[in-house]
Amino acid sequence: MRYVRFIKNGRIGYGLLEGEGIEVLERNFLDGIFETDEKVRLEDVRLLSPVSPGKALCIGLNYREHIGELEMDRPEKPVVFIKPTTALLNPGEHIIRPEMSKRVDYEAELCVVIGRKAKDVKIEDAYSYVLGYTIANDVTARDLQEKGGQWTICKGFDTFMPIGPYISDEVNPGNLHIQSRLNGKVMQDADTSLLIFKIDYLISSLSSVMTLEKGDVILTGTPKGVSPMAKGDVIECEIEGLGILKNTVL
Ligand code: MG
């Protein structure tokens, strides 16, 4: 299934994407699938981020060649940071570059959406806690990123977490083509098979610390090819089977 959250005539709705249409659900798909007879056309709605997560856990340095371009060392354990929910941005909306930064980068990432409460999950059970997958852009004020220090500031500005356009449970997350394009030019081009710390391991290790709740997301890290965005730029993050997450830069 492909899950969407949308706005139509000022009202937020939830639905299942079917071709060019949406089958409207009675309530948030995180609470179960309750179908209605209502259908709307995709062109008549605006898609929102499919989830509004309670927490967004992000993994740094999870592709070998990206570690190289940042001139950092490969971590022995996952580098984890949290993006505040106020950073959430809908597809199509503007990423706002803060005045205090001179360099704001895109980072295309596979985003895992948790479907049910998870605590102390075994690796072999981890995928049963996943609702599906979507795309995130882990926008980063690179010049404010401290090596070996905190990352919450450089990645925590408002609008620094575009997510969408939909969640799919129809993909194999271990083997997906991932790409970003800046003004149409391919900048990142990789495959999720290159993840150092895999999704099942991440769910297991994170859930050994904190409860993961339905709607929480895990941003799994970005491949090499990051670079800055300027005013007026269009950034597209695309993952095979998950569509295109497109935003503009202010
Ligand atoms: Mg990242």
mmCIF file with all atom_site columns, C-alpha atoms and ligand atoms in Angstrom, residues 59-60 81 107 109 138 140 155 221-222, ligand 1:
data_model
loop_
_atom_site.group_PDB
_atom_site.id
_atom_site.type_symbol
_atom_site.label_atom_id
_atom_site.label_alt_id
_atom_site.label_comp_id
_atom_site.label_asym_id
_atom_site.label_entity_id
_atom_site.label_seq_id
_atom_site.pdbx_PDB_ins_code
_atom_site.Cartn_x
_atom_site.Cartn_y
_atom_site.Cartn_z
_atom_site.occupancy
_atom_site.B_iso_or_equiv
_atom_site.pdbx_formal_charge
_atom_site.auth_seq_id
_atom_site.auth_comp_id
_atom_site.auth_asym_id
_atom_site.auth_atom_id
_atom_site.pdbx_PDB_model_num
ATOM   1  C  CA . ILE A 1 59  ? 21.799 8.273  11.535 1.00 0.00 ? 59  ILE A CA 1
ATOM   2  C  CA . GLY A 1 60  ? 24.991 10.056 10.541 1.00 0.00 ? 60  GLY A CA 1
ATOM   3  C  CA . PHE A 1 81  ? 20.990 12.574 16.505 1.00 0.00 ? 81  PHE A CA 1
ATOM   4  C  CA . GLU A 1 107 ? 21.009 15.076 2.084  1.00 0.00 ? 107 GLU A CA 1
ATOM   5  C  CA . GLU A 1 109 ? 17.861 9.702  2.735  1.00 0.00 ? 109 GLU A CA 1
ATOM   6  C  CA . ASP A 1 138 ? 18.234 15.798 6.095  1.00 0.00 ? 138 ASP A CA 1
ATOM   7  C  CA . THR A 1 140 ? 22.176 20.529 7.108  1.00 0.00 ? 140 THR A CA 1
ATOM   8  C  CA . LYS A 1 155 ? 20.332 20.029 11.429 1.00 0.00 ? 155 LYS A CA 1
ATOM   9  C  CA . GLY A 1 221 ? 21.890 8.493  6.405  1.00 0.00 ? 221 GLY A CA 1
ATOM   10 C  CA . THR A 1 222 ? 22.946 9.998  3.107  1.00 0.00 ? 222 THR A CA 1
HETATM 11 MG MG . MG  B 2 .   ? 22.012 12.875 7.138  1.00 0.00 ? 1   MG  B MG 1
#
